[in-house]
Every structure is written in structure tokens, then in C-alpha cells.
PDB file of C-alpha atoms in Angstrom:
ATOM      1  CA  UNK A  16      -0.176   0.472  -0.248  1.00  0.00           C
ATOM      2  CA  UNK A  17       1.063   2.931  -0.694  1.00  0.00           C
ATOM      3  CA  UNK A  18       1.303   5.684   2.222  1.00  0.00           C
ATOM      4  CA  UNK A  19       0.598   8.708   1.264  1.00  0.00           C
ATOM      5  CA  UNK A  20       1.353  12.325   2.945  1.00  0.00           C
ATOM      6  CA  UNK A  21      -0.594  14.874   2.892  1.00  0.00           C
ATOM      7  CA  UNK A  22       2.610  16.781   4.934  1.00  0.00           C
ATOM      8  CA  UNK A  23       1.378  20.186   3.200  1.00  0.00           C
ATOM      9  CA  UNK A  24      -2.297  21.450   2.714  1.00  0.00           C
ATOM     10  CA  UNK A  25      -2.279  24.466  -0.065  1.00  0.00           C
ATOM     11  CA  UNK A  26      -5.307  26.871  -0.242  1.00  0.00           C
ATOM     12  CA  UNK A  27      -6.289  28.097  -3.507  1.00  0.00           C
ATOM     13  CA  UNK A  28      -8.677  30.005  -4.392  1.00  0.00           C
ATOM     14  CA  UNK A  29     -12.157  28.571  -5.804  1.00  0.00           C
ATOM     15  CA  UNK A  30     -12.721  31.855  -7.802  1.00  0.00           C
ATOM     16  CA  UNK A  31      -8.714  31.952  -9.120  1.00  0.00           C
ATOM     17  CA  UNK A  32      -8.650  30.088 -12.347  1.00  0.00           C
ATOM     18  CA  UNK A  33      -5.047  30.747 -13.338  1.00  0.00           C
ATOM     19  CA  UNK A  34      -4.139  29.617  -9.831  1.00  0.00           C
ATOM     20  CA  UNK A  35      -6.041  26.189  -9.647  1.00  0.00           C
ATOM     21  CA  UNK A  36      -4.962  25.747 -13.677  1.00  0.00           C
ATOM     22  CA  UNK A  37      -0.855  26.416 -10.735  1.00  0.00           C
ATOM     23  CA  UNK A  38      -2.394  23.732  -8.596  1.00  0.00           C
ATOM     24  CA  UNK A  39      -1.466  21.087 -11.178  1.00  0.00           C
ATOM     25  CA  UNK A  40       2.065  21.680 -11.107  1.00  0.00           C
ATOM     26  CA  UNK A  41       3.308  22.253  -7.531  1.00  0.00           C
ATOM     27  CA  UNK A  42       5.124  20.654  -5.402  1.00  0.00           C
ATOM     28  CA  UNK A  43       2.287  20.347  -2.637  1.00  0.00           C
ATOM     29  CA  UNK A  44       0.530  16.805  -1.432  1.00  0.00           C
ATOM     30  CA  UNK A  45      -2.801  18.196  -0.932  1.00  0.00           C
ATOM     31  CA  UNK A  46      -4.782  21.066  -3.232  1.00  0.00           C
ATOM     32  CA  UNK A  47      -7.268  22.696  -1.476  1.00  0.00           C
ATOM     33  CA  UNK A  48      -9.483  24.380  -3.784  1.00  0.00           C
ATOM     34  CA  UNK A  49     -11.304  27.216  -1.227  1.00  0.00           C
ATOM     35  CA  UNK A  50     -14.608  28.675  -1.623  1.00  0.00           C
ATOM     36  CA  UNK A  51     -15.383  30.309   2.039  1.00  0.00           C
ATOM     37  CA  UNK A  52     -13.155  33.184   3.003  1.00  0.00           C
ATOM     38  CA  UNK A  53     -10.962  33.186   0.236  1.00  0.00           C
ATOM     39  CA  UNK A  54     -13.961  33.946  -2.252  1.00  0.00           C
ATOM     40  CA  UNK A  55     -16.453  36.881  -2.105  1.00  0.00           C
ATOM     41  CA  UNK A  56     -20.005  36.887  -1.067  1.00  0.00           C
ATOM     42  CA  UNK A  57     -21.123  38.068  -4.596  1.00  0.00           C
ATOM     43  CA  UNK A  58     -18.562  35.450  -6.428  1.00  0.00           C
ATOM     44  CA  UNK A  59     -20.062  32.604  -4.408  1.00  0.00           C
ATOM     45  CA  UNK A  60     -22.013  30.828  -7.380  1.00  0.00           C
ATOM     46  CA  UNK A  61     -18.478  31.486  -9.905  1.00  0.00           C
ATOM     47  CA  UNK A  62     -16.624  30.206  -7.370  1.00  0.00           C
ATOM     48  CA  UNK A  63     -18.797  26.683  -7.035  1.00  0.00           C
ATOM     49  CA  UNK A  64     -18.866  26.364 -10.610  1.00  0.00           C
ATOM     50  CA  UNK A  65     -15.681  26.488 -11.537  1.00  0.00           C
ATOM     51  CA  UNK A  66     -14.507  23.975  -8.747  1.00  0.00           C
ATOM     52  CA  UNK A  67     -17.738  21.646 -10.691  1.00  0.00           C
ATOM     53  CA  UNK A  68     -15.386  22.107 -14.683  1.00  0.00           C
ATOM     54  CA  UNK A  69     -11.676  22.028 -13.296  1.00  0.00           C
ATOM     55  CA  UNK A  70     -13.036  19.435 -10.772  1.00  0.00           C
ATOM     56  CA  UNK A  71     -13.953  17.285 -14.075  1.00  0.00           C
ATOM     57  CA  UNK A  72     -11.427  18.693 -16.813  1.00  0.00           C
ATOM     58  CA  UNK A  73      -8.565  17.075 -14.168  1.00  0.00           C
ATOM     59  CA  UNK A  74      -4.995  17.016 -14.192  1.00  0.00           C
ATOM     60  CA  UNK A  75      -3.742  17.124 -10.813  1.00  0.00           C
ATOM     61  CA  UNK A  76      -2.410  13.743 -10.974  1.00  0.00           C
ATOM     62  CA  UNK A  77      -1.481  12.611  -7.233  1.00  0.00           C
ATOM     63  CA  UNK A  78      -2.545  15.645  -5.552  1.00  0.00           C
ATOM     64  CA  UNK A  79      -4.932  14.494  -2.664  1.00  0.00           C
ATOM     65  CA  UNK A  80      -7.869  17.244  -4.174  1.00  0.00           C
ATOM     66  CA  UNK A  81     -10.764  18.633  -1.277  1.00  0.00           C
ATOM     67  CA  UNK A  82     -12.233  21.713  -1.870  1.00  0.00           C
ATOM     68  CA  UNK A  83     -13.131  23.898   1.432  1.00  0.00           C
ATOM     69  CA  UNK A  84     -16.969  24.964   1.770  1.00  0.00           C
ATOM     70  CA  UNK A  85     -19.418  27.201   3.740  1.00  0.00           C
ATOM     71  CA  UNK A  86     -20.848  25.865   6.315  1.00  0.00           C
ATOM     72  CA  UNK A  87     -24.190  25.118   6.210  1.00  0.00           C
ATOM     73  CA  UNK A  88     -25.587  27.734   8.476  1.00  0.00           C
ATOM     74  CA  UNK A  89     -24.475  30.894   5.948  1.00  0.00           C
ATOM     75  CA  UNK A  90     -26.094  31.271   2.746  1.00  0.00           C
ATOM     76  CA  UNK A  91     -24.018  29.031   0.491  1.00  0.00           C
ATOM     77  CA  UNK A  92     -23.323  25.898   2.435  1.00  0.00           C
ATOM     78  CA  UNK A  93     -25.978  23.670   0.929  1.00  0.00           C
ATOM     79  CA  UNK A  94     -25.312  24.984  -2.396  1.00  0.00           C
ATOM     80  CA  UNK A  95     -22.029  23.906  -1.668  1.00  0.00           C
ATOM     81  CA  UNK A  96     -22.661  20.202  -0.811  1.00  0.00           C
ATOM     82  CA  UNK A  97     -24.489  19.424  -3.309  1.00  0.00           C
ATOM     83  CA  UNK A  98     -22.736  20.226  -5.956  1.00  0.00           C
ATOM     84  CA  UNK A  99     -19.247  18.584  -4.334  1.00  0.00           C
ATOM     85  CA  UNK A 100     -20.494  15.641  -2.989  1.00  0.00           C
ATOM     86  CA  UNK A 101     -20.027  13.765  -6.182  1.00  0.00           C
ATOM     87  CA  UNK A 102     -17.332  14.840  -8.236  1.00  0.00           C
ATOM     88  CA  UNK A 103     -14.632  13.294  -7.030  1.00  0.00           C
ATOM     89  CA  UNK A 104     -12.879  15.522  -5.027  1.00  0.00           C
ATOM     90  CA  UNK A 105     -10.981  13.287  -2.845  1.00  0.00           C
ATOM     91  CA  UNK A 106     -12.386  14.811   0.768  1.00  0.00           C
ATOM     92  CA  UNK A 107     -14.924  18.494   1.647  1.00  0.00           C
ATOM     93  CA  UNK A 108     -13.319  20.555   4.050  1.00  0.00           C
ATOM     94  CA  UNK A 109     -16.057  21.893   6.595  1.00  0.00           C
ATOM     95  CA  UNK A 110     -15.576  25.790   8.571  1.00  0.00           C
ATOM     96  CA  UNK A 111     -15.991  25.679  12.618  1.00  0.00           C
ATOM     97  CA  UNK A 112     -17.301  22.545  13.178  1.00  0.00           C
ATOM     98  CA  UNK A 113     -18.221  22.252  16.727  1.00  0.00           C
ATOM     99  CA  UNK A 114     -20.483  19.579  17.190  1.00  0.00           C
ATOM    100  CA  UNK A 115     -21.869  16.435  16.582  1.00  0.00           C
ATOM    101  CA  UNK A 116     -24.677  17.287  15.488  1.00  0.00           C
ATOM    102  CA  UNK A 117     -23.064  20.109  13.003  1.00  0.00           C
ATOM    103  CA  UNK A 118     -20.942  16.882  12.283  1.00  0.00           C
ATOM    104  CA  UNK A 119     -24.317  14.253  11.114  1.00  0.00           C
ATOM    105  CA  UNK A 120     -25.494  17.770   9.365  1.00  0.00           C
ATOM    106  CA  UNK A 121     -22.758  17.691   6.331  1.00  0.00           C
ATOM    107  CA  UNK A 122     -21.939  14.408   6.766  1.00  0.00           C
ATOM    108  CA  UNK A 123     -26.738  14.290   5.673  1.00  0.00           C
ATOM    109  CA  UNK A 124     -25.582  16.859   3.113  1.00  0.00           C
ATOM    110  CA  UNK A 125     -23.215  15.101   1.558  1.00  0.00           C
ATOM    111  CA  UNK A 126     -24.959  11.747   1.247  1.00  0.00           C
ATOM    112  CA  UNK A 127     -23.651   9.093   3.006  1.00  0.00           C
ATOM    113  CA  UNK A 128     -21.866   7.309  -0.059  1.00  0.00           C
ATOM    114  CA  UNK A 129     -20.170  11.379  -0.474  1.00  0.00           C
ATOM    115  CA  UNK A 130     -16.512  12.129   0.001  1.00  0.00           C
ATOM    116  CA  UNK A 131     -15.300  12.185   4.111  1.00  0.00           C
ATOM    117  CA  UNK A 132     -15.122  14.973   6.137  1.00  0.00           C
ATOM    118  CA  UNK A 133     -11.924  17.450   6.300  1.00  0.00           C
ATOM    119  CA  UNK A 134     -13.423  19.425   9.987  1.00  0.00           C
ATOM    120  CA  UNK A 135     -11.238  22.643  10.896  1.00  0.00           C
ATOM    121  CA  UNK A 136     -11.647  23.310  14.324  1.00  0.00           C
ATOM    122  CA  UNK A 137     -11.348  27.497  14.941  1.00  0.00           C
ATOM    123  CA  UNK A 138     -13.686  27.624  17.792  1.00  0.00           C
ATOM    124  CA  UNK A 139     -13.436  27.731  21.370  1.00  0.00           C
ATOM    125  CA  UNK A 140     -17.027  25.098  21.278  1.00  0.00           C
ATOM    126  CA  UNK A 141     -14.810  22.704  18.265  1.00  0.00           C
ATOM    127  CA  UNK A 142     -12.177  22.430  20.713  1.00  0.00           C
ATOM    128  CA  UNK A 143     -13.749  21.286  23.628  1.00  0.00           C
ATOM    129  CA  UNK A 144     -15.916  19.153  20.877  1.00  0.00           C
ATOM    130  CA  UNK A 145     -13.082  17.113  20.030  1.00  0.00           C
ATOM    131  CA  UNK A 146     -13.830  13.900  22.308  1.00  0.00           C
ATOM    132  CA  UNK A 147     -16.620  14.143  20.525  1.00  0.00           C
ATOM    133  CA  UNK A 148     -16.172  14.283  17.315  1.00  0.00           C
ATOM    134  CA  UNK A 149     -13.130  12.432  17.510  1.00  0.00           C
ATOM    135  CA  UNK A 150     -15.096   9.255  18.646  1.00  0.00           C
ATOM    136  CA  UNK A 151     -17.455  10.157  16.408  1.00  0.00           C
ATOM    137  CA  UNK A 152     -15.178   9.857  13.930  1.00  0.00           C
ATOM    138  CA  UNK A 153     -16.354   6.602  11.946  1.00  0.00           C
ATOM    139  CA  UNK A 154     -19.608   7.158  11.556  1.00  0.00           C
ATOM    140  CA  UNK A 155     -19.455  10.487   9.669  1.00  0.00           C
ATOM    141  CA  UNK A 156     -16.322   9.616   7.928  1.00  0.00           C
ATOM    142  CA  UNK A 157     -14.227  12.638   9.713  1.00  0.00           C
ATOM    143  CA  UNK A 158     -11.104  11.408   7.841  1.00  0.00           C
ATOM    144  CA  UNK A 159      -8.976  15.184   9.371  1.00  0.00           C
ATOM    145  CA  UNK A 160      -8.749  17.523  12.023  1.00  0.00           C
ATOM    146  CA  UNK A 161      -7.889  20.511  10.832  1.00  0.00           C
ATOM    147  CA  UNK A 162      -6.520  23.746  12.892  1.00  0.00           C
ATOM    148  CA  UNK A 163      -7.784  27.528  11.937  1.00  0.00           C
ATOM    149  CA  UNK A 164      -4.571  29.110  13.900  1.00  0.00           C
ATOM    150  CA  UNK A 165      -6.525  32.529  12.730  1.00  0.00           C
ATOM    151  CA  UNK A 166     -10.102  32.608  13.798  1.00  0.00           C
ATOM    152  CA  UNK A 167      -9.751  30.416  16.729  1.00  0.00           C
ATOM    153  CA  UNK A 168      -7.156  33.336  18.090  1.00  0.00           C
ATOM    154  CA  UNK A 169      -9.555  35.554  17.720  1.00  0.00           C
ATOM    155  CA  UNK A 170     -12.016  33.802  18.850  1.00  0.00           C
ATOM    156  CA  UNK A 171      -9.951  33.607  22.755  1.00  0.00           C
ATOM    157  CA  UNK A 172      -9.259  37.461  22.042  1.00  0.00           C
ATOM    158  CA  UNK A 173      -5.244  36.305  22.713  1.00  0.00           C
ATOM    159  CA  UNK A 174      -2.309  37.156  20.594  1.00  0.00           C
ATOM    160  CA  UNK A 175       0.039  34.460  19.453  1.00  0.00           C
ATOM    161  CA  UNK A 176       3.154  35.218  18.893  1.00  0.00           C
ATOM    162  CA  UNK A 177       5.966  33.552  16.912  1.00  0.00           C
ATOM    163  CA  UNK A 178       5.751  30.180  19.540  1.00  0.00           C
ATOM    164  CA  UNK A 179       1.691  30.173  19.376  1.00  0.00           C
ATOM    165  CA  UNK A 180       1.880  29.854  22.490  1.00  0.00           C
ATOM    166  CA  UNK A 181      -1.720  30.523  23.505  1.00  0.00           C
ATOM    167  CA  UNK A 182      -2.397  27.951  21.379  1.00  0.00           C
ATOM    168  CA  UNK A 183      -0.347  24.942  21.891  1.00  0.00           C
ATOM    169  CA  UNK A 184      -3.465  23.817  24.305  1.00  0.00           C
ATOM    170  CA  UNK A 185      -5.237  23.993  21.729  1.00  0.00           C
ATOM    171  CA  UNK A 186      -2.969  22.307  18.767  1.00  0.00           C
ATOM    172  CA  UNK A 187      -2.316  19.179  21.295  1.00  0.00           C
ATOM    173  CA  UNK A 188      -5.922  18.347  22.448  1.00  0.00           C
ATOM    174  CA  UNK A 189      -7.113  18.423  18.253  1.00  0.00           C
ATOM    175  CA  UNK A 190      -3.711  16.380  17.237  1.00  0.00           C
ATOM    176  CA  UNK A 191      -4.116  14.189  20.308  1.00  0.00           C
ATOM    177  CA  UNK A 192      -8.415  13.182  18.517  1.00  0.00           C
ATOM    178  CA  UNK A 193      -7.351  12.884  15.288  1.00  0.00           C
ATOM    179  CA  UNK A 194      -4.291  10.220  17.369  1.00  0.00           C
ATOM    180  CA  UNK A 195      -7.486   8.431  18.634  1.00  0.00           C
ATOM    181  CA  UNK A 196      -9.755   8.370  16.389  1.00  0.00           C
ATOM    182  CA  UNK A 197      -6.979   6.569  14.149  1.00  0.00           C
ATOM    183  CA  UNK A 198      -7.053  10.540  11.921  1.00  0.00           C
ATOM    184  CA  UNK A 199      -5.685  12.525  10.304  1.00  0.00           C
ATOM    185  CA  UNK A 200      -3.733  16.144  12.246  1.00  0.00           C
ATOM    186  CA  UNK A 201      -2.824  19.975  10.093  1.00  0.00           C
ATOM    187  CA  UNK A 202      -1.122  22.488  11.443  1.00  0.00           C
ATOM    188  CA  UNK A 203      -2.902  26.177  11.248  1.00  0.00           C
ATOM    189  CA  UNK A 204      -1.976  28.067   8.171  1.00  0.00           C
ATOM    190  CA  UNK A 205       0.936  31.015   8.916  1.00  0.00           C
ATOM    191  CA  UNK A 206       0.916  34.105   7.550  1.00  0.00           C
ATOM    192  CA  UNK A 207       4.116  35.941   7.669  1.00  0.00           C
ATOM    193  CA  UNK A 208       4.802  35.712   3.964  1.00  0.00           C
ATOM    194  CA  UNK A 209       7.960  37.347   4.583  1.00  0.00           C
ATOM    195  CA  UNK A 210       9.551  36.420   7.694  1.00  0.00           C
ATOM    196  CA  UNK A 211      11.289  32.055   6.751  1.00  0.00           C
ATOM    197  CA  UNK A 212      12.657  31.750  10.404  1.00  0.00           C
ATOM    198  CA  UNK A 213       9.365  32.017  11.747  1.00  0.00           C
ATOM    199  CA  UNK A 214       7.545  29.803   8.510  1.00  0.00           C
ATOM    200  CA  UNK A 215      10.349  27.459   9.985  1.00  0.00           C
ATOM    201  CA  UNK A 216      10.007  27.954  13.798  1.00  0.00           C
ATOM    202  CA  UNK A 217       5.758  26.897  13.545  1.00  0.00           C
ATOM    203  CA  UNK A 218       6.329  23.434  11.065  1.00  0.00           C
ATOM    204  CA  UNK A 219       9.398  22.273  13.818  1.00  0.00           C
ATOM    205  CA  UNK A 220       6.738  23.510  16.514  1.00  0.00           C
ATOM    206  CA  UNK A 221       3.920  21.917  14.189  1.00  0.00           C
ATOM    207  CA  UNK A 222       6.445  18.205  14.312  1.00  0.00           C
ATOM    208  CA  UNK A 223       6.862  18.292  17.461  1.00  0.00           C
ATOM    209  CA  UNK A 224       3.083  17.971  18.351  1.00  0.00           C
ATOM    210  CA  UNK A 225       2.566  15.417  15.978  1.00  0.00           C
ATOM    211  CA  UNK A 226       1.000  17.233  13.343  1.00  0.00           C
ATOM    212  CA  UNK A 227       0.869  14.900  10.297  1.00  0.00           C
ATOM    213  CA  UNK A 228       1.361  18.739   7.922  1.00  0.00           C
ATOM    214  CA  UNK A 229       0.582  21.884   7.678  1.00  0.00           C
ATOM    215  CA  UNK A 230      -2.121  23.634   5.517  1.00  0.00           C
ATOM    216  CA  UNK A 231      -0.083  26.720   3.832  1.00  0.00           C
ATOM    217  CA  UNK A 232      -1.257  30.051   1.708  1.00  0.00           C
ATOM    218  CA  UNK A 233       1.323  30.337  -1.043  1.00  0.00           C
ATOM    219  CA  UNK A 234       2.799  27.926  -2.897  1.00  0.00           C
ATOM    220  CA  UNK A 235       6.107  29.379  -1.374  1.00  0.00           C
ATOM    221  CA  UNK A 236       6.180  27.138   1.777  1.00  0.00           C
ATOM    222  CA  UNK A 237       6.372  24.225   0.129  1.00  0.00           C
ATOM    223  CA  UNK A 238       9.551  23.154  -0.019  1.00  0.00           C
ATOM    224  CA  UNK A 239      10.421  25.005   3.716  1.00  0.00           C
ATOM    225  CA  UNK A 240       7.567  22.354   5.183  1.00  0.00           C
ATOM    226  CA  UNK A 241       8.383  19.061   3.229  1.00  0.00           C
ATOM    227  CA  UNK A 242      11.340  19.663   4.609  1.00  0.00           C
ATOM    228  CA  UNK A 243      10.128  19.842   8.112  1.00  0.00           C
ATOM    229  CA  UNK A 244       7.208  17.491   7.343  1.00  0.00           C
ATOM    230  CA  UNK A 245       9.436  14.902   6.156  1.00  0.00           C
ATOM    231  CA  UNK A 246      12.016  12.755   7.980  1.00  0.00           C
ATOM    232  CA  UNK A 247      15.415  13.311   8.337  1.00  0.00           C
ATOM    233  CA  UNK A 248      18.242  11.278   7.719  1.00  0.00           C
ATOM    234  CA  UNK A 249      18.540  10.881  11.393  1.00  0.00           C
ATOM    235  CA  UNK A 250      14.615  10.096  11.061  1.00  0.00           C
ATOM    236  CA  UNK A 251      15.756   7.285   8.352  1.00  0.00           C
ATOM    237  CA  UNK A 252      19.055   6.393  10.075  1.00  0.00           C
ATOM    238  CA  UNK A 253      17.546   5.295  13.343  1.00  0.00           C
ATOM    239  CA  UNK A 254      14.274   3.654  11.921  1.00  0.00           C
ATOM    240  CA  UNK A 255      17.122   1.898   9.361  1.00  0.00           C
ATOM    241  CA  UNK A 256      18.441  -0.010  12.459  1.00  0.00           C
ATOM    242  CA  UNK A 257      16.130  -0.629  14.361  1.00  0.00           C
ATOM    243  CA  UNK A 258      14.162  -2.820  11.075  1.00  0.00           C
ATOM    244  CA  UNK A 259      17.434  -4.168  10.854  1.00  0.00           C
ATOM    245  CA  UNK A 260      17.649  -5.293  14.263  1.00  0.00           C
ATOM    246  CA  UNK A 261      14.743  -6.642  14.703  1.00  0.00           C
ATOM    247  CA  UNK A 262      15.424  -8.743  11.273  1.00  0.00           C
ATOM    248  CA  UNK A 263      18.167  -9.849  12.207  1.00  0.00           C
ATOM    249  CA  UNK A 264      17.664 -14.290  12.789  1.00  0.00           C
ATOM    250  CA  UNK A 265      17.950 -14.333  16.596  1.00  0.00           C
ATOM    251  CA  UNK A 266      15.664 -11.460  17.045  1.00  0.00           C
ATOM    252  CA  UNK A 267      12.803 -12.382  14.568  1.00  0.00           C
ATOM    253  CA  UNK A 268      10.188 -13.646  17.499  1.00  0.00           C
ATOM    254  CA  UNK A 269      11.122 -10.654  20.158  1.00  0.00           C
ATOM    255  CA  UNK A 270       9.396  -8.102  21.662  1.00  0.00           C
ATOM    256  CA  UNK A 271      12.528  -5.500  22.689  1.00  0.00           C
ATOM    257  CA  UNK A 272      15.841  -5.747  21.912  1.00  0.00           C
ATOM    258  CA  UNK A 273      19.084  -3.848  23.023  1.00  0.00           C
ATOM    259  CA  UNK A 274      19.730  -1.541  20.339  1.00  0.00           C
ATOM    260  CA  UNK A 275      22.946   1.057  21.009  1.00  0.00           C
ATOM    261  CA  UNK A 276      22.254   0.793  24.511  1.00  0.00           C
ATOM    262  CA  UNK A 277      18.228   1.917  24.542  1.00  0.00           C
ATOM    263  CA  UNK A 278      15.607  -1.147  24.607  1.00  0.00           C
ATOM    264  CA  UNK A 279      13.319  -0.289  21.473  1.00  0.00           C
ATOM    265  CA  UNK A 280      10.310  -2.551  21.485  1.00  0.00           C
ATOM    266  CA  UNK A 281       7.534  -3.339  18.296  1.00  0.00           C
ATOM    267  CA  UNK A 282       5.831  -0.172  18.464  1.00  0.00           C
ATOM    268  CA  UNK A 283       9.012   1.118  17.344  1.00  0.00           C
ATOM    269  CA  UNK A 284       9.022  -0.988  14.630  1.00  0.00           C
ATOM    270  CA  UNK A 285       5.575   0.067  13.538  1.00  0.00           C
ATOM    271  CA  UNK A 286       7.497   3.629  13.763  1.00  0.00           C
ATOM    272  CA  UNK A 287      10.628   2.865  11.627  1.00  0.00           C
ATOM    273  CA  UNK A 288       9.118   1.279   8.635  1.00  0.00           C
ATOM    274  CA  UNK A 289       5.674   4.266   9.391  1.00  0.00           C
ATOM    275  CA  UNK A 290       9.214   6.626   8.524  1.00  0.00           C
ATOM    276  CA  UNK A 291      11.446   4.362   5.729  1.00  0.00           C
ATOM    277  CA  UNK A 292       7.544   4.676   4.078  1.00  0.00           C
ATOM    278  CA  UNK A 293       7.898   7.969   3.272  1.00  0.00           C
ATOM    279  CA  UNK A 294      10.993   8.085   1.877  1.00  0.00           C
TER     280      UNK A 294
END
């Protein structure tokens, strides 16, 4: 089975045909065609039809293709859901997810056989609902949790600096919920386009917190995020050493072995195999 990576998920405004065309040639793992924040109210209908047309035209290669719709309680949400539920998108990203009942409403709007749901956690209520959302993930075909750090910071009235300290508990909670449900966790965007050091620091923090990847707002952020969320040379060396150690004839049936002065268990073997699969 080929491992599907989500190191980079790039938002592209669904109303911008040139941006969508460019996305077909970018190195990002995921393209998110955005019908929500990136599209003005009087452009919503045109952008929706453009998404239908562009996905129908294809050409996105191996990139995972996700559509961010407007929330169902907006004037555009129901039409968005009806338009995208059967056009071949890999998933539908829903903003401001805050309850299991809201998740169920989206599942109903997309139909049982419609695409998986990716849920944005960008409100205080959404953070508090994380355990319940994780518990409902299987039934509702919830496949990813995505941090909406800008809106969350606004609602919390906090002022996250470069270390994003006020948001760390919520981010860690999101990752914990995703791991409990066995689904993907994506970090929020970095708005500082002209501050590569800050972007690199956010990526490193996201890796440390356990995120699978990061949502992006500009193609220039792709390479740095790939480097951060991909395995380092040290990670690969460790993983290959663990795999080789367990493959040794005397270790085939052991649950734990000693390697370079450390105790290594079979759970580390599974982790090592996942690291090597990312290459």
C-alpha cells in the first residue's frame, strides 16, 4: 500500500482560475480549493461552478484534492455541499466544526456515499467538542482535523507570538483527538510570508506536537514544510537500524531488543517502518 502524505495542504481560491491551473504543477501533497474565506460573497456561485468544472477537467495528478465549502448555516453552504458531493473530490473541508450534530448535518448534506469530511477546528466550542468529534469519526467518515489558528486566536482574544504559546493546548488537543480516532491532523497556516524563520519555527513546532503536515497560503511555503514534515537523515538512519535489528535471525520473535544502549520495542519497529515508507 502506498503511503498518502499530507505534509503540505495548499489553499487556493476557487474563484481564481489561474491559481487553480498553477496548482496542477505544484509539489504540494494536497490542494484545497477554497470556496469560503478566499471568495467574496458576490463570487460564490461562479467559484462553485468553477470548482465543478476544474475537478471535472482533472490534471491534478497524485495530489489529494479537497474542497473547502462554506458552513451549512451560511447562504451558500447547502448549495456548496450539493455541488461537490459527487464530483470526485477526495474530501470536503468544513469550517467551524463545533459539534457532533453539526458533523452529522454535513454528513447528511454530502450523503452517506459522498466524500469524507475534513473538519476545521477554529472556535472555542470546536476545541471543547474534540473528544466527541473523535468518537464519531468512524460513523461520520471524518478523515481529518484541521487547525484554524487565525479564527481561533480571534475568538479566544489571545495574541499568539512566534511561539504560538496561547494556542498550544488547543493544538495538542486537536492532535490527541486525531490520534484517538486514527485520522489526520493538520496544523494551521502561517501568515508571515516574508518571515521564513518564523515559518520554519512553526513547522518545527507542528512536528514536535505530532501534526502530519501544515496548511499553507502560498506556494513559496511548500519546500520548507516538506523538509520539516519529512524524515530527517537522522530519522532515516534510526529507522533503518531498528528494522535491521528486528530482522536479525535471533530477534525475529522478540518483543523488545537492545539497540545502541536503548530498549527498542515492536511499537518502535512499526514507527520505523512508517518513517521509511515516507521516503
